[in-house]
Tab-separated table of C-alpha atoms and ligand atoms in Angstrom:
chain	number	residue	atom	x	y	z
A	1	MET	CA	25.423	14.999	9.053
A	2	ASN	CA	24.543	18.208	10.836
A	3	ILE	CA	20.990	19.332	9.968
A	4	ARG	CA	19.853	22.725	11.201
A	5	ILE	CA	16.147	22.773	12.039
A	6	GLU	CA	14.079	25.942	11.970
A	7	LYS	CA	10.423	25.294	12.768
A	8	THR	CA	7.622	27.384	11.324
A	9	SER	CA	5.741	29.717	13.642
A	10	THR	CA	2.634	29.528	11.432
A	11	PRO	CA	1.758	25.844	10.859
A	12	ALA	CA	-0.849	25.310	8.157
A	13	GLN	CA	-4.210	23.716	8.748
A	14	LYS	CA	-4.186	20.116	7.546
A	15	PRO	CA	-6.464	19.258	4.614
A	16	ASP	CA	-9.425	16.881	4.773
A	17	GLN	CA	-7.883	13.392	4.509
A	18	LYS	CA	-10.804	12.176	2.444
A	19	LYS	CA	-10.167	14.774	-0.262
A	20	LEU	CA	-6.409	14.784	-0.649
A	21	GLY	CA	-6.058	13.951	-4.342
A	22	PHE	CA	-2.436	13.825	-5.484
A	23	GLY	CA	0.206	16.488	-4.918
A	24	LYS	CA	-2.054	19.430	-4.154
A	25	TYR	CA	-1.153	20.140	-0.534
A	26	PHE	CA	2.279	20.682	0.991
A	27	THR	CA	3.603	20.312	4.501
A	28	ASP	CA	4.974	23.022	6.783
A	29	HIS	CA	8.676	22.495	6.087
A	30	MET	CA	11.206	21.565	3.439
A	31	PHE	CA	14.719	20.191	3.486
A	32	LEU	CA	17.470	22.013	1.589
A	33	MET	CA	21.171	21.459	1.076
A	34	ASP	CA	23.622	23.327	-1.174
A	35	TYR	CA	26.496	22.047	-3.253
A	36	SER	CA	29.567	23.958	-4.391
A	37	PRO	CA	32.890	22.599	-5.643
A	38	ALA	CA	34.735	24.271	-2.752
A	39	GLU	CA	32.449	23.126	0.063
A	40	GLY	CA	30.808	19.993	-1.345
A	41	TRP	CA	27.310	19.400	0.061
A	42	HIS	CA	26.791	21.839	2.915
A	43	ASP	CA	24.269	23.824	4.968
A	44	ALA	CA	21.752	20.995	5.381
A	45	ARG	CA	18.622	22.529	6.848
A	46	ILE	CA	14.928	21.950	7.469
A	47	VAL	CA	13.150	25.285	7.212
A	48	PRO	CA	9.593	26.607	6.815
A	49	PHE	CA	8.071	25.673	3.430
A	50	GLY	CA	8.186	28.553	0.983
A	51	ASN	CA	9.171	29.845	-2.433
A	52	LEU	CA	12.750	29.607	-3.639
A	53	THR	CA	14.827	32.502	-4.878
A	54	LEU	CA	16.905	31.505	-7.890
A	55	HIS	CA	18.929	33.423	-10.450
A	56	PRO	CA	17.024	33.633	-13.760
A	57	ALA	CA	20.047	32.107	-15.532
A	58	ALA	CA	20.163	29.090	-13.177
A	59	THR	CA	21.043	25.988	-15.234
A	60	VAL	CA	17.882	24.154	-14.307
A	61	PHE	CA	15.692	26.701	-16.118
A	62	HIS	CA	17.550	26.518	-19.425
A	63	TYR	CA	19.188	23.147	-19.789
A	64	GLY	CA	16.929	20.982	-17.667
A	65	ALA	CA	19.585	19.726	-15.244
A	66	GLU	CA	17.184	18.179	-12.751
A	67	VAL	CA	16.547	14.740	-11.274
A	68	PHE	CA	13.972	13.676	-8.716
A	69	GLU	CA	12.568	10.811	-6.707
A	70	GLY	CA	9.110	9.754	-5.613
A	71	MET	CA	8.547	7.800	-2.407
A	72	LYS	CA	6.022	7.607	0.409
A	73	ALA	CA	5.815	7.585	4.198
A	74	TYR	CA	2.994	5.371	5.500
A	75	ARG	CA	1.127	5.455	8.803
A	76	ARG	CA	0.630	2.043	10.346
A	77	ALA	CA	-2.415	1.053	12.372
A	78	ASP	CA	-0.331	1.383	15.574
A	79	GLY	CA	0.352	5.016	14.673
A	80	GLN	CA	4.020	4.524	13.773
A	81	VAL	CA	5.305	5.966	10.473
A	82	GLN	CA	7.444	3.948	8.054
A	83	LEU	CA	9.202	4.195	4.696
A	84	PHE	CA	9.337	1.544	1.973
A	85	ARG	CA	12.790	0.601	0.581
A	86	PRO	CA	14.105	4.182	0.913
A	87	MET	CA	17.688	3.201	0.079
A	88	GLU	CA	16.501	2.138	-3.380
A	89	ASN	CA	15.338	5.694	-4.004
A	90	VAL	CA	18.626	7.097	-2.723
A	91	LYS	CA	20.610	4.837	-5.069
A	92	ARG	CA	18.413	5.702	-8.034
A	93	LEU	CA	18.728	9.415	-7.279
A	94	ASN	CA	22.499	9.070	-7.474
A	95	SER	CA	22.301	6.999	-10.643
A	96	SER	CA	20.103	9.701	-12.234
A	97	ALA	CA	22.450	12.452	-10.975
A	98	GLU	CA	25.458	10.634	-12.439
A	99	ARG	CA	23.819	10.535	-15.886
A	100	LEU	CA	23.065	14.261	-15.803
A	101	CYS	CA	26.480	15.188	-14.388
A	102	LEU	CA	24.941	16.498	-11.180
A	103	PRO	CA	26.828	15.965	-7.909
A	104	GLN	CA	26.061	12.733	-6.078
A	105	ILE	CA	25.069	12.662	-2.405
A	106	ASP	CA	26.570	10.325	0.144
A	107	GLU	CA	23.965	7.546	0.486
A	108	GLN	CA	23.834	7.655	4.268
A	109	ASP	CA	23.513	11.454	4.261
A	110	ALA	CA	20.655	11.337	1.752
A	111	LEU	CA	18.849	8.670	3.789
A	112	GLU	CA	19.406	10.634	6.980
A	113	ALA	CA	18.007	13.783	5.323
A	114	ILE	CA	14.873	11.942	4.205
A	115	MET	CA	14.361	10.303	7.594
A	116	LYS	CA	14.939	13.463	9.616
A	117	PHE	CA	12.586	15.398	7.362
A	118	VAL	CA	9.827	12.791	7.758
A	119	GLU	CA	10.425	12.751	11.507
A	120	VAL	CA	9.857	16.527	11.629
A	121	GLU	CA	6.765	16.303	9.368
A	122	GLN	CA	5.298	13.077	10.787
A	123	ASP	CA	2.080	14.708	11.955
A	124	TRP	CA	1.372	15.265	8.259
A	125	VAL	CA	1.352	11.548	7.462
A	126	PRO	CA	-2.367	10.853	7.012
A	127	SER	CA	-4.124	7.815	8.439
A	128	GLU	CA	-7.178	7.347	6.202
A	129	PRO	CA	-7.027	4.060	4.245
A	130	GLY	CA	-4.945	4.400	1.079
A	131	THR	CA	-3.420	7.738	2.049
A	132	SER	CA	0.257	8.490	2.624
A	133	LEU	CA	2.786	11.305	2.692
A	134	TYR	CA	4.356	11.517	-0.761
A	135	LEU	CA	7.995	12.622	-0.627
A	136	ARG	CA	9.615	14.407	-3.503
A	137	PRO	CA	13.402	14.705	-3.197
A	138	PHE	CA	14.904	16.636	-6.134
A	139	LEU	CA	18.316	17.862	-7.155
A	140	PHE	CA	19.201	20.451	-9.780
A	141	GLY	CA	21.984	22.608	-11.199
A	142	SER	CA	21.918	26.214	-9.988
A	143	ASP	CA	24.906	27.798	-11.764
A	144	GLU	CA	24.264	31.437	-12.552
A	145	GLN	CA	25.437	31.647	-16.159
A	146	LEU	CA	24.173	30.745	-19.628
A	147	GLY	CA	27.219	28.969	-21.070
A	148	LEU	CA	26.966	25.213	-21.494
A	149	HIS	CA	29.434	23.984	-18.928
A	150	THR	CA	29.754	21.168	-16.459
A	151	ILE	CA	27.529	21.948	-13.510
A	152	GLN	CA	29.359	23.382	-10.517
A	153	ASN	CA	26.654	24.386	-8.062
A	154	ALA	CA	23.529	22.466	-7.151
A	155	LEU	CA	20.672	22.273	-4.688
A	156	PHE	CA	19.059	19.234	-3.099
A	157	ILE	CA	15.546	19.757	-1.744
A	158	ILE	CA	12.868	17.513	-0.259
A	159	ILE	CA	9.223	18.530	-0.136
A	160	ALA	CA	6.241	16.458	0.972
A	161	SER	CA	2.576	16.221	0.084
A	162	PRO	CA	-0.161	14.245	1.846
A	163	VAL	CA	-1.841	12.202	-0.904
A	164	GLY	CA	-4.722	9.895	-1.640
A	165	SER	CA	-4.782	7.678	-4.709
A	166	TYR	CA	-3.021	8.845	-7.878
A	167	TYR	CA	-5.871	8.031	-10.196
A	168	ALA	CA	-9.187	9.553	-9.262
A	169	ALA	CA	-10.625	6.065	-9.823
A	170	GLY	CA	-8.620	4.548	-6.920
A	171	ILE	CA	-7.702	0.908	-7.578
A	172	ASN	CA	-10.158	0.524	-10.456
A	173	PRO	CA	-8.941	-0.443	-13.938
A	174	VAL	CA	-7.492	2.356	-16.079
A	175	LYS	CA	-7.540	2.882	-19.833
A	176	ILE	CA	-4.149	3.151	-21.516
A	177	MET	CA	-3.274	4.172	-25.070
A	178	ILE	CA	-0.277	2.687	-26.899
A	179	GLU	CA	1.665	5.644	-28.294
A	180	THR	CA	2.678	5.320	-31.926
A	181	GLU	CA	4.038	8.798	-32.781
A	182	ASP	CA	6.156	10.284	-30.011
A	183	VAL	CA	8.900	8.417	-28.178
A	184	ARG	CA	9.999	8.983	-24.603
A	185	ALA	CA	13.561	7.745	-24.531
A	186	VAL	CA	16.239	5.725	-26.294
A	187	LYS	CA	19.028	3.535	-25.034
A	188	GLY	CA	22.032	5.762	-24.339
A	189	GLY	CA	19.717	8.622	-23.394
A	190	THR	CA	18.141	9.384	-20.041
A	191	GLY	CA	15.269	6.887	-20.049
A	192	TYR	CA	16.576	4.974	-17.031
A	193	THR	CA	16.824	8.130	-14.946
A	194	LYS	CA	14.134	10.061	-13.181
A	195	CYS	CA	14.938	13.418	-14.790
A	196	GLY	CA	12.393	16.135	-15.389
A	197	GLY	CA	13.189	16.184	-19.125
A	198	ASN	CA	11.771	12.677	-19.611
A	199	TYR	CA	8.424	13.897	-18.364
A	200	ALA	CA	8.553	17.080	-20.462
A	201	ALA	CA	9.168	14.896	-23.527
A	202	SER	CA	6.109	12.839	-22.591
A	203	ASN	CA	3.693	15.719	-22.221
A	204	ARG	CA	2.409	15.927	-25.772
A	205	ALA	CA	1.508	12.251	-26.041
A	206	ALA	CA	-0.020	12.306	-22.555
A	207	ALA	CA	-2.158	15.326	-23.480
A	208	ARG	CA	-3.392	13.625	-26.661
A	209	ALA	CA	-4.213	10.456	-24.729
A	210	GLU	CA	-6.055	12.409	-22.046
A	211	GLN	CA	-8.126	14.200	-24.672
A	212	LYS	CA	-9.249	10.807	-25.924
A	213	GLY	CA	-10.193	9.647	-22.443
A	214	TYR	CA	-7.075	7.615	-21.584
A	215	SER	CA	-5.189	7.914	-18.286
A	216	GLN	CA	-1.703	7.562	-19.688
A	217	VAL	CA	0.223	6.264	-22.685
A	218	LEU	CA	2.127	3.011	-23.037
A	219	TRP	CA	5.454	3.785	-24.692
A	220	LEU	CA	7.077	1.744	-27.410
A	221	ASP	CA	10.856	1.646	-27.809
A	222	GLY	CA	12.300	4.654	-29.616
A	223	VAL	CA	14.302	2.763	-32.246
A	224	HIS	CA	12.088	0.001	-33.673
A	225	ARG	CA	8.769	1.384	-32.385
A	226	LYS	CA	8.031	-2.214	-31.709
A	227	TYR	CA	8.796	-3.233	-28.134
A	228	ILE	CA	6.735	-2.351	-25.072
A	229	GLU	CA	8.555	-0.069	-22.624
A	230	GLU	CA	6.529	1.442	-19.786
A	231	VAL	CA	3.589	3.700	-18.979
A	232	GLY	CA	3.878	7.446	-18.218
A	233	ALA	CA	4.381	6.999	-14.465
A	234	MET	CA	4.425	3.208	-14.077
A	235	ASN	CA	6.228	0.106	-15.216
A	236	VAL	CA	4.026	-2.467	-16.831
A	237	MET	CA	3.412	-6.212	-16.440
A	238	PHE	CA	1.306	-8.746	-18.330
A	239	ARG	CA	0.019	-12.179	-17.538
A	240	ILE	CA	0.087	-14.035	-20.840
A	241	GLY	CA	-0.966	-17.649	-20.486
A	242	ASP	CA	0.744	-18.956	-17.351
A	243	GLU	CA	3.693	-16.577	-17.608
A	244	ILE	CA	4.069	-13.119	-16.095
A	245	VAL	CA	6.145	-10.930	-18.374
A	246	THR	CA	7.563	-7.446	-18.028
A	247	PRO	CA	9.907	-5.489	-20.290
A	248	GLU	CA	13.561	-6.056	-19.404
A	249	LEU	CA	15.598	-3.103	-18.095
A	250	SER	CA	17.003	-1.993	-21.414
A	251	GLY	CA	18.466	1.387	-20.411
A	252	SER	CA	15.492	3.332	-21.738
A	253	ILE	CA	12.942	2.512	-19.022
A	254	LEU	CA	12.905	3.476	-15.366
A	255	PRO	CA	14.049	0.690	-13.027
A	256	GLY	CA	10.975	0.995	-10.837
A	257	ILE	CA	11.140	0.074	-7.174
A	258	THR	CA	7.540	-1.148	-7.284
A	259	ARG	CA	8.454	-3.227	-10.360
A	260	LYS	CA	11.374	-4.756	-8.495
A	261	SER	CA	9.179	-5.435	-5.466
A	262	CYS	CA	6.462	-7.092	-7.591
A	263	LEU	CA	9.088	-9.333	-9.201
A	264	ASP	CA	10.547	-10.213	-5.780
A	265	VAL	CA	7.108	-11.168	-4.431
A	266	LEU	CA	6.110	-13.177	-7.513
A	267	ARG	CA	9.408	-15.066	-7.671
A	268	LYS	CA	9.384	-15.837	-3.952
A	269	GLU	CA	5.872	-17.225	-4.317
A	270	GLY	CA	6.898	-19.451	-7.213
A	271	TYR	CA	5.245	-17.699	-10.144
A	272	LYS	CA	6.864	-17.975	-13.541
A	273	VAL	CA	8.187	-14.483	-14.220
A	274	THR	CA	10.228	-13.346	-17.205
A	275	GLU	CA	11.919	-10.019	-17.921
A	276	ARG	CA	12.250	-9.846	-21.681
A	277	LYS	CA	11.418	-7.949	-24.832
A	278	ILE	CA	7.666	-7.954	-25.533
A	279	SER	CA	6.665	-6.794	-28.988
A	280	VAL	CA	3.457	-4.870	-29.493
A	281	ASP	CA	2.517	-7.537	-32.082
A	282	GLU	CA	2.814	-10.244	-29.427
A	283	LEU	CA	0.698	-8.187	-27.047
A	284	VAL	CA	-1.990	-7.528	-29.663
A	285	GLU	CA	-2.015	-11.210	-30.639
A	286	SER	CA	-2.432	-12.199	-26.968
A	287	MET	CA	-5.386	-9.826	-26.667
A	288	LYS	CA	-6.951	-11.207	-29.832
A	289	ASN	CA	-6.531	-14.863	-28.921
A	290	GLY	CA	-7.471	-14.386	-25.285
A	291	THR	CA	-4.153	-15.480	-23.740
A	292	LEU	CA	-3.682	-12.028	-22.156
A	293	LYS	CA	-5.275	-12.641	-18.770
A	294	GLU	CA	-4.188	-9.536	-16.883
A	295	ALA	CA	-2.273	-6.310	-17.395
A	296	TRP	CA	-1.220	-3.866	-14.704
A	297	GLY	CA	1.006	-0.897	-14.103
A	298	CYS	CA	3.111	-0.437	-10.983
A	299	GLY	CA	4.699	2.634	-9.434
A	300	THR	CA	5.003	4.479	-6.149
A	301	ALA	CA	2.246	6.969	-6.862
A	302	ALA	CA	-0.052	4.512	-8.643
A	303	VAL	CA	0.840	1.432	-6.489
A	304	VAL	CA	-0.488	-1.515	-8.547
A	305	SER	CA	-2.996	-0.367	-11.099
A	306	PRO	CA	-5.058	-2.754	-13.245
A	307	ILE	CA	-5.254	-1.940	-16.940
A	308	GLY	CA	-8.786	-2.479	-18.208
A	309	GLU	CA	-8.419	-1.270	-21.767
A	310	LEU	CA	-5.545	-0.922	-24.214
A	311	ALA	CA	-5.916	1.079	-27.402
A	312	TYR	CA	-3.588	0.573	-30.360
A	313	GLY	CA	-4.215	2.579	-33.493
A	314	ASP	CA	-7.902	2.318	-34.259
A	315	MET	CA	-8.360	-0.812	-32.187
A	316	LYS	CA	-9.510	-1.003	-28.573
A	317	TYR	CA	-8.995	-4.128	-26.520
A	318	THR	CA	-10.673	-4.830	-23.211
A	319	VAL	CA	-8.483	-6.675	-20.718
A	320	ASN	CA	-10.025	-9.173	-18.271
A	321	ASN	CA	-13.529	-7.771	-18.805
A	322	PHE	CA	-12.343	-4.491	-17.290
A	323	GLU	CA	-12.049	-6.242	-13.933
A	324	ILE	CA	-9.192	-6.408	-11.439
A	325	GLY	CA	-7.246	-9.605	-12.128
A	326	GLU	CA	-6.297	-12.170	-9.505
A	327	ILE	CA	-2.543	-11.559	-9.575
A	328	THR	CA	-2.989	-7.803	-9.861
A	329	HIS	CA	-5.116	-7.910	-6.746
A	330	HIS	CA	-2.690	-10.168	-4.925
A	331	LEU	CA	0.240	-7.853	-5.660
A	332	TYR	CA	-1.768	-4.819	-4.612
A	333	ASP	CA	-2.753	-6.498	-1.338
A	334	THR	CA	0.785	-7.719	-0.635
A	335	LEU	CA	2.592	-4.460	-1.340
A	336	THR	CA	0.058	-2.196	0.334
A	337	GLY	CA	-0.127	-4.670	3.244
A	338	ILE	CA	3.611	-4.371	3.824
A	339	GLN	CA	3.685	-0.614	3.183
A	340	TRP	CA	0.933	0.179	5.681
A	341	GLY	CA	2.182	-2.457	8.112
A	342	ASN	CA	-0.922	-4.659	7.932
A	343	ILE	CA	1.006	-7.798	6.997
A	344	PRO	CA	4.435	-8.843	8.298
A	345	ASP	CA	7.373	-7.496	6.300
A	346	THR	CA	9.286	-10.734	5.716
A	347	TYR	CA	11.466	-8.953	3.119
A	348	GLY	CA	12.970	-6.346	5.447
A	349	TRP	CA	11.737	-3.529	3.190
A	350	THR	CA	10.300	-1.122	5.724
A	351	VAL	CA	12.198	1.460	7.776
A	352	GLU	CA	10.553	2.933	10.839
A	353	ILE	CA	10.676	6.660	11.642
A	354	PRO	CA	11.221	7.524	15.333
A	355	ALA	CA	7.984	8.761	16.903
A	356	ASN	CA	7.604	12.323	18.140
A	357	LYS	CA	8.443	12.543	21.836
B	401	PLP	N1	8.215	4.570	-14.795
B	401	PLP	C1	8.090	5.903	-14.747
B	401	PLP	C2	8.291	6.681	-15.984
B	401	PLP	C3	7.793	6.535	-13.522
B	401	PLP	O1	7.655	7.857	-13.464
B	401	PLP	C4	7.605	5.747	-12.378
B	401	PLP	C5	7.279	6.376	-11.089
B	401	PLP	O2	8.084	6.672	-10.319
B	401	PLP	C6	7.766	4.357	-12.464
B	401	PLP	C7	8.062	3.811	-13.698
B	401	PLP	C8	7.648	3.475	-11.265
B	401	PLP	O3	8.793	3.598	-10.455
B	401	PLP	P1	8.689	3.361	-8.882
B	401	PLP	O4	8.054	2.064	-8.696
B	401	PLP	O5	10.113	3.366	-8.417
B	401	PLP	O6	7.903	4.467	-8.315
B	402	COI	C1	5.974	8.282	-8.710
B	402	COI	O1	5.308	7.256	-8.838
B	402	COI	O2	6.586	8.538	-7.702
B	402	COI	C2	6.087	9.265	-9.773
B	402	COI	O3	7.088	9.864	-9.903
B	402	COI	C3	4.973	9.564	-10.610
B	402	COI	C4	4.939	11.058	-10.883
B	402	COI	C5	5.432	11.340	-12.245
B	402	COI	C6	3.614	11.623	-10.578
């Protein structure tokens, strides 16, 4: 793929790596590529970061035709920059695009775009412990008309943000509220995609949870309101007795890459792991009778995040004395170890970015 590169003449000052937060700062450039039926994907370019000009009738503003990805570039101790399972993000982007009838991108082209962009922005990959360069590829319909038609024109963009930990608390346990009113997704809908609309539909419950002092909500399935699905920006896992359980991929939850990686690690190391339906009644019972040993969420932004308290209706349950559990810690250490290059990547998950000459 031919990528035109136009460097900025006014590079920004880099923020203090100890105060990055999440998604507040942006790098000097962005990647863009246009789609039209006549030309397909064309005009791939890396240009100075800036505002977009879009027609006010552009499909994305009215009918929510947008999908995105979240991934990170990590700086290793030797200074080299690497990505974690980037092809998984590319495949999921296409799967999301297919569901929303947005044009798909050739996998190799999408990977090349991501890698070239990170190569150009590599000085922005921070080196403080726990920091990384968060990458946000997104794709949306840009047709300039209000009729409801199949999308013809689209844009693919990648922006990047140097980040610290997603939760202000770092790797400390978070409080999660089980949502009993709103639902996020149903089978047959868009739950398995990373489309903006899923997050818009989640906002009200998330706001209510935040008001009550909870980080995020734990969704129940939209039909029976009975089975555990996932957290706002994480998949979820439980250690009940000697079994590690996680909701099966039912079509309404996001097939998380961190989830998949946790399962790969646990299975390789011989843990008993089951992907199945978990009812909220089973979960509550396990908290009451003490068989719930650990609960954690997992996602790119949040990495592996211990859950210290679960609220359901009027009841509040403390998990593992609000401490980080043994398996939670092990998964955190293993994944972050591979991602930051501190332990050998025996899985072949990391992809190195060529260093600046
Ligand atoms: N579930 C939801 C709703 C998410 O937004 C995310 C974050 O991307 C995840 C799960 C975890 O997915 P991944 O591990 O691929 O980042
Ligand atoms: C990610 O983990 O990459 C996410 O997309 C979370 C985001 C909603 C903040």
